[in-house]
Amino acid sequence: MKKRGLILLSGIMIFGAVLAGGCEKKEAADDYLGRQITRAKESEGELAEVLADGIAQVKEDESFVIDFPDELKEPYEAFLQSALKQVQFELNKADKESEDTYLVRVTYEPLDIASVTETINEEYAKNIASADLTTEVKALLEKDTGLLDSAEKQQKKSQTIEVAKKGDGFDIKEEDVKELLKSALPGYMAPYTAVADVFDMRDFIQAYLDASLKGETERYQLHTGNTPEEAAAWYEESFQDFGMDGFSAEQSERIANALKGIFKNCKYSVGITKKNSMTEYEFELNTTPNTSVLSAAEELSAGVYYSQEEVNEACLTIYEKYAAQPTYGEEKNVMVIWNAWNMMNDQMEDAEFNAMMDAIIPSE
């Protein structure tokens, strides 16, 4: 009898457990969405697409020629993760739209990254300390991350997301969650653009010098949108006024080619660049002055000639010699001011520009 009672009690307990399991509360559509948002906020991998969209948008809006470094993606996703921790998403109870779909209204206070970091970013662009884009953006991200805890939020916004039934559970469009996160962090690419703007200008300056001095126009074309034909014509135009009195067409072509040869042997590189203002940049130019023009002029002046024809022939011979065997001064670094506004308006023939060119290839 006692044994039968134990068996009966055991059966009751098992039956109770089955009932309890069957009565377990099922996850609601809004709970499911909340889990997905939390997962996306806390997973750096989930933010990869958010960052990818931001990179593409910046490339289009800013017309940057430089690319976003792969090694910068992980720290940038971590920055976005830190920013999203400051944003709280509130979900209303799901409204049933149809037999298989629910609508959930999500309310949140966006964190405007561009506004929060503007002052720090502008100051940082004035004091960039290296010529490595990844290093500089990572350093700025660290500074900007420190601003997030006390950052003021914007007015509340709301977004409605559709949750669909799928088997015993639910499903949502990944695009909807991605757009929600992007909307919660307006201007989230600001730390990158603050630095990339300076590095893209640095790249342009190098491209401009390579195109104008050496005729290497590929990078210049990317920055300007010029066709190869347009860039080549722009380069050739610089050498049209180098003739001398009494030069024949053939001799004029020879002197132009000699000067091209001299200019192609110029040695320079654009180093650390900073942004002083909206249109003004300052950069360090490393150059080993090509003194071939000075050497050629001195050698020509030292000669004795009895006719213009002799002068012309000596000129051609001397300049062609230095095109083949250039002379150089001592390597040096010079600071140069570059005004982007003047550049856009073809007003680069100013004192700073002339000083830069004189440092690369002195003529007096």
CSV table of N, CA, C and O in Angstrom, one decimal, residues 281-285 334-338 352-353 355-356:
chain,number,residue,atom,x,y,z
A,281,TYR,N,45.1,74.6,-45.0
A,281,TYR,CA,45.8,73.5,-44.5
A,281,TYR,C,47.3,73.8,-44.4
A,281,TYR,O,47.8,74.7,-45.2
A,282,GLU,N,48.0,73.2,-43.5
A,282,GLU,CA,49.4,73.4,-43.3
A,282,GLU,C,50.1,72.0,-43.4
A,282,GLU,O,49.6,71.1,-42.7
A,283,PHE,N,51.1,71.9,-44.2
A,283,PHE,CA,51.8,70.6,-44.3
A,283,PHE,C,53.3,70.8,-44.3
A,283,PHE,O,53.8,71.8,-44.6
A,284,GLU,N,53.9,69.7,-43.9
A,284,GLU,CA,55.4,69.6,-43.9
A,284,GLU,C,55.8,69.0,-45.2
A,284,GLU,O,55.4,67.9,-45.6
A,285,LEU,N,56.6,69.7,-46.0
A,285,LEU,CA,57.2,69.2,-47.3
A,285,LEU,C,58.6,68.8,-47.1
A,285,LEU,O,59.4,69.6,-46.7
A,334,VAL,N,60.2,72.0,-45.1
A,334,VAL,CA,59.7,73.3,-45.1
A,334,VAL,C,58.2,73.2,-44.8
A,334,VAL,O,57.5,72.3,-45.2
A,335,MET,N,57.7,74.2,-44.0
A,335,MET,CA,56.3,74.2,-43.7
A,335,MET,C,55.6,75.1,-44.8
A,335,MET,O,56.0,76.2,-45.1
A,336,VAL,N,54.5,74.6,-45.3
A,336,VAL,CA,53.8,75.2,-46.4
A,336,VAL,C,52.3,75.4,-46.0
A,336,VAL,O,51.7,74.5,-45.5
A,337,ILE,N,51.8,76.6,-46.3
A,337,ILE,CA,50.3,76.8,-46.2
A,337,ILE,C,49.6,76.6,-47.5
A,337,ILE,O,50.1,77.1,-48.6
A,338,TRP,N,48.6,75.8,-47.5
A,338,TRP,CA,47.8,75.5,-48.8
A,338,TRP,C,46.4,75.9,-48.6
A,338,TRP,O,45.7,75.4,-47.7
A,352,GLU,N,53.0,81.7,-50.9
A,352,GLU,CA,53.2,80.4,-50.3
A,352,GLU,C,53.5,79.4,-51.4
A,352,GLU,O,54.3,78.5,-51.2
A,353,PHE,N,52.7,79.4,-52.4
A,353,PHE,CA,52.8,78.5,-53.5
A,353,PHE,C,54.2,78.6,-54.2
A,353,PHE,O,54.9,77.6,-54.4
A,355,ALA,N,56.9,79.8,-52.9
A,355,ALA,CA,57.9,79.4,-51.9
A,355,ALA,C,58.0,77.8,-51.9
A,355,ALA,O,59.1,77.3,-51.8
A,356,MET,N,56.9,77.2,-52.0
A,356,MET,CA,56.9,75.7,-52.1
A,356,MET,C,57.6,75.2,-53.3
A,356,MET,O,58.5,74.3,-53.3
